[in-house]
């Protein structure tokens, strides 16, 4: 119960006012930052998420009601979040080639795992490895 997908489904499609129920856990478990981050993954809702980031001091029910009433009803599925291993690999590619974030993401799609490993060994400065 009280899962992120329930909040997002309510905002995007069902328009069910979850925070208005008598169960106060819905309000306690609502995470505005995470919801705004998920909502910002779609081109038609990014401005609404930005608006709520600007008004972060509003109460949780007010933020939820803004999103529920301003976003059009549509089935939206998860956006693309970059994984932690890809982030580390992207930093290595950026350092090795001197690329920007966008170019490093494109380069990661072109490089094989063996090539990324050889870049890691070339950039290795020695010392102890920490785990």
PDB file of C-alpha atoms in Angstrom:
ATOM      1  CA  UNK A   1       0.000   0.000   0.000  1.00  0.00           C
ATOM      2  CA  UNK A   2       1.082   3.678  -0.227  1.00  0.00           C
ATOM      3  CA  UNK A   3       3.364   3.089  -3.182  1.00  0.00           C
ATOM      4  CA  UNK A   4       4.822   5.619  -5.585  1.00  0.00           C
ATOM      5  CA  UNK A   5       2.934   4.089  -8.485  1.00  0.00           C
ATOM      6  CA  UNK A   6      -0.379   4.759  -6.713  1.00  0.00           C
ATOM      7  CA  UNK A   7       0.386   8.467  -6.440  1.00  0.00           C
ATOM      8  CA  UNK A   8       1.592   8.687 -10.041  1.00  0.00           C
ATOM      9  CA  UNK A   9      -1.384   6.742 -11.358  1.00  0.00           C
ATOM     10  CA  UNK A  10      -3.696   9.075  -9.491  1.00  0.00           C
ATOM     11  CA  UNK A  11      -1.960  12.181 -10.860  1.00  0.00           C
ATOM     12  CA  UNK A  12      -1.692  10.941 -14.431  1.00  0.00           C
ATOM     13  CA  UNK A  13      -4.771   8.863 -15.054  1.00  0.00           C
ATOM     14  CA  UNK A  14      -7.355   8.081 -12.384  1.00  0.00           C
ATOM     15  CA  UNK A  15      -7.482  11.576 -10.786  1.00  0.00           C
ATOM     16  CA  UNK A  16      -8.463   9.981  -7.478  1.00  0.00           C
ATOM     17  CA  UNK A  17      -7.787  12.371  -4.555  1.00  0.00           C
ATOM     18  CA  UNK A  18      -5.785   9.982  -2.374  1.00  0.00           C
ATOM     19  CA  UNK A  19      -4.711  12.625   0.138  1.00  0.00           C
ATOM     20  CA  UNK A  20      -8.311  13.596   0.901  1.00  0.00           C
ATOM     21  CA  UNK A  21      -9.127  10.219   2.410  1.00  0.00           C
ATOM     22  CA  UNK A  22      -9.444   9.698   6.149  1.00  0.00           C
ATOM     23  CA  UNK A  23      -6.240   7.668   6.116  1.00  0.00           C
ATOM     24  CA  UNK A  24      -3.491  10.142   7.055  1.00  0.00           C
ATOM     25  CA  UNK A  25      -0.731   7.781   5.905  1.00  0.00           C
ATOM     26  CA  UNK A  26      -1.351   8.873   2.305  1.00  0.00           C
ATOM     27  CA  UNK A  27      -0.211  12.370   3.242  1.00  0.00           C
ATOM     28  CA  UNK A  28       2.709  11.182   5.359  1.00  0.00           C
ATOM     29  CA  UNK A  29       4.091   8.890   2.642  1.00  0.00           C
ATOM     30  CA  UNK A  30       3.746  11.481  -0.153  1.00  0.00           C
ATOM     31  CA  UNK A  31       7.250  12.535  -1.271  1.00  0.00           C
ATOM     32  CA  UNK A  32       6.947  15.767  -3.304  1.00  0.00           C
ATOM     33  CA  UNK A  33      10.524  15.750  -4.616  1.00  0.00           C
ATOM     34  CA  UNK A  34      10.288  12.192  -5.956  1.00  0.00           C
ATOM     35  CA  UNK A  35       6.832  12.798  -7.442  1.00  0.00           C
ATOM     36  CA  UNK A  36       8.069  15.968  -9.167  1.00  0.00           C
ATOM     37  CA  UNK A  37      11.074  14.104 -10.507  1.00  0.00           C
ATOM     38  CA  UNK A  38       8.876  11.351 -11.933  1.00  0.00           C
ATOM     39  CA  UNK A  39       6.417  13.840 -13.405  1.00  0.00           C
ATOM     40  CA  UNK A  40       9.241  15.822 -15.027  1.00  0.00           C
ATOM     41  CA  UNK A  41      10.216  12.826 -17.180  1.00  0.00           C
ATOM     42  CA  UNK A  42       7.452  13.601 -19.670  1.00  0.00           C
ATOM     43  CA  UNK A  43       7.495  16.529 -22.089  1.00  0.00           C
ATOM     44  CA  UNK A  44       3.906  17.582 -21.402  1.00  0.00           C
ATOM     45  CA  UNK A  45       4.245  17.653 -17.597  1.00  0.00           C
ATOM     46  CA  UNK A  46       7.729  19.070 -17.089  1.00  0.00           C
ATOM     47  CA  UNK A  47       6.437  22.624 -16.580  1.00  0.00           C
ATOM     48  CA  UNK A  48       4.042  21.471 -13.850  1.00  0.00           C
ATOM     49  CA  UNK A  49       6.879  19.721 -12.021  1.00  0.00           C
ATOM     50  CA  UNK A  50       9.033  22.837 -12.333  1.00  0.00           C
ATOM     51  CA  UNK A  51       6.229  24.952 -10.905  1.00  0.00           C
ATOM     52  CA  UNK A  52       5.959  22.686  -7.881  1.00  0.00           C
ATOM     53  CA  UNK A  53       9.731  22.738  -7.400  1.00  0.00           C
ATOM     54  CA  UNK A  54       9.444  26.521  -7.232  1.00  0.00           C
ATOM     55  CA  UNK A  55       6.683  26.286  -4.615  1.00  0.00           C
ATOM     56  CA  UNK A  56       8.295  23.545  -2.519  1.00  0.00           C
ATOM     57  CA  UNK A  57       7.153  25.240   0.683  1.00  0.00           C
ATOM     58  CA  UNK A  58       3.475  24.472   0.004  1.00  0.00           C
ATOM     59  CA  UNK A  59       1.861  21.676   1.965  1.00  0.00           C
ATOM     60  CA  UNK A  60       1.810  18.174   0.523  1.00  0.00           C
ATOM     61  CA  UNK A  61      -1.960  18.169  -0.155  1.00  0.00           C
ATOM     62  CA  UNK A  62      -1.722  21.505  -1.982  1.00  0.00           C
ATOM     63  CA  UNK A  63       1.087  20.232  -4.209  1.00  0.00           C
ATOM     64  CA  UNK A  64      -0.783  17.016  -4.920  1.00  0.00           C
ATOM     65  CA  UNK A  65      -4.001  18.881  -5.780  1.00  0.00           C
ATOM     66  CA  UNK A  66      -2.134  21.216  -8.112  1.00  0.00           C
ATOM     67  CA  UNK A  67      -0.678  18.273 -10.021  1.00  0.00           C
ATOM     68  CA  UNK A  68      -3.914  16.314 -10.060  1.00  0.00           C
ATOM     69  CA  UNK A  69      -5.898  19.270 -11.413  1.00  0.00           C
ATOM     70  CA  UNK A  70      -3.380  20.737 -13.849  1.00  0.00           C
ATOM     71  CA  UNK A  71      -2.072  17.603 -15.601  1.00  0.00           C
ATOM     72  CA  UNK A  72      -4.258  16.178 -18.328  1.00  0.00           C
ATOM     73  CA  UNK A  73      -5.498  12.627 -18.038  1.00  0.00           C
ATOM     74  CA  UNK A  74      -3.178  10.355 -20.000  1.00  0.00           C
ATOM     75  CA  UNK A  75      -1.437   7.012 -19.562  1.00  0.00           C
ATOM     76  CA  UNK A  76       2.217   7.847 -18.995  1.00  0.00           C
ATOM     77  CA  UNK A  77       4.771   5.164 -18.447  1.00  0.00           C
ATOM     78  CA  UNK A  78       8.158   5.461 -16.746  1.00  0.00           C
ATOM     79  CA  UNK A  79      10.856   7.706 -18.106  1.00  0.00           C
ATOM     80  CA  UNK A  80      14.453   6.726 -18.661  1.00  0.00           C
ATOM     81  CA  UNK A  81      16.637   7.130 -15.596  1.00  0.00           C
ATOM     82  CA  UNK A  82      20.325   6.451 -15.936  1.00  0.00           C
ATOM     83  CA  UNK A  83      21.669   3.727 -13.634  1.00  0.00           C
ATOM     84  CA  UNK A  84      24.495   4.252 -11.144  1.00  0.00           C
ATOM     85  CA  UNK A  85      26.928   2.055 -13.095  1.00  0.00           C
ATOM     86  CA  UNK A  86      26.245   4.025 -16.254  1.00  0.00           C
ATOM     87  CA  UNK A  87      26.832   7.249 -14.311  1.00  0.00           C
ATOM     88  CA  UNK A  88      30.262   6.015 -13.185  1.00  0.00           C
ATOM     89  CA  UNK A  89      31.082   4.892 -16.718  1.00  0.00           C
ATOM     90  CA  UNK A  90      29.878   8.247 -18.051  1.00  0.00           C
ATOM     91  CA  UNK A  91      32.255  10.078 -15.694  1.00  0.00           C
ATOM     92  CA  UNK A  92      35.130   7.929 -16.923  1.00  0.00           C
ATOM     93  CA  UNK A  93      34.278   8.605 -20.585  1.00  0.00           C
ATOM     94  CA  UNK A  94      33.959  12.329 -19.861  1.00  0.00           C
ATOM     95  CA  UNK A  95      37.392  12.420 -18.229  1.00  0.00           C
ATOM     96  CA  UNK A  96      39.091  10.294 -20.881  1.00  0.00           C
ATOM     97  CA  UNK A  97      37.724  12.060 -23.963  1.00  0.00           C
ATOM     98  CA  UNK A  98      36.874  15.466 -22.475  1.00  0.00           C
ATOM     99  CA  UNK A  99      33.218  15.121 -23.508  1.00  0.00           C
ATOM    100  CA  UNK A 100      30.151  16.913 -22.178  1.00  0.00           C
ATOM    101  CA  UNK A 101      27.329  14.978 -20.507  1.00  0.00           C
ATOM    102  CA  UNK A 102      25.320  14.565 -23.713  1.00  0.00           C
ATOM    103  CA  UNK A 103      28.287  13.431 -25.785  1.00  0.00           C
ATOM    104  CA  UNK A 104      29.380  11.028 -23.056  1.00  0.00           C
ATOM    105  CA  UNK A 105      25.891   9.438 -23.002  1.00  0.00           C
ATOM    106  CA  UNK A 106      26.046   8.957 -26.764  1.00  0.00           C
ATOM    107  CA  UNK A 107      29.565   7.534 -26.522  1.00  0.00           C
ATOM    108  CA  UNK A 108      28.452   5.031 -23.871  1.00  0.00           C
ATOM    109  CA  UNK A 109      25.914   3.638 -26.318  1.00  0.00           C
ATOM    110  CA  UNK A 110      28.714   3.088 -28.865  1.00  0.00           C
ATOM    111  CA  UNK A 111      31.424   1.680 -26.597  1.00  0.00           C
ATOM    112  CA  UNK A 112      31.557  -1.981 -25.628  1.00  0.00           C
ATOM    113  CA  UNK A 113      32.216  -3.213 -22.090  1.00  0.00           C
ATOM    114  CA  UNK A 114      35.748  -4.217 -23.044  1.00  0.00           C
ATOM    115  CA  UNK A 115      36.490  -0.746 -24.368  1.00  0.00           C
ATOM    116  CA  UNK A 116      35.134   0.847 -21.179  1.00  0.00           C
ATOM    117  CA  UNK A 117      37.299  -1.486 -19.084  1.00  0.00           C
ATOM    118  CA  UNK A 118      40.410  -0.545 -21.097  1.00  0.00           C
ATOM    119  CA  UNK A 119      39.600   3.152 -20.554  1.00  0.00           C
ATOM    120  CA  UNK A 120      39.317   2.454 -16.807  1.00  0.00           C
ATOM    121  CA  UNK A 121      42.737   0.781 -16.747  1.00  0.00           C
ATOM    122  CA  UNK A 122      44.278   3.657 -18.725  1.00  0.00           C
ATOM    123  CA  UNK A 123      42.871   6.175 -16.253  1.00  0.00           C
ATOM    124  CA  UNK A 124      43.937   4.155 -13.218  1.00  0.00           C
ATOM    125  CA  UNK A 125      46.232   6.269 -11.074  1.00  0.00           C
ATOM    126  CA  UNK A 126      47.292   3.474  -8.749  1.00  0.00           C
ATOM    127  CA  UNK A 127      46.954   3.312  -5.011  1.00  0.00           C
ATOM    128  CA  UNK A 128      44.608   1.260  -2.874  1.00  0.00           C
ATOM    129  CA  UNK A 129      41.211   0.253  -4.110  1.00  0.00           C
ATOM    130  CA  UNK A 130      38.456   1.030  -1.650  1.00  0.00           C
ATOM    131  CA  UNK A 131      35.334  -1.049  -1.470  1.00  0.00           C
TER     132      UNK A 131
END
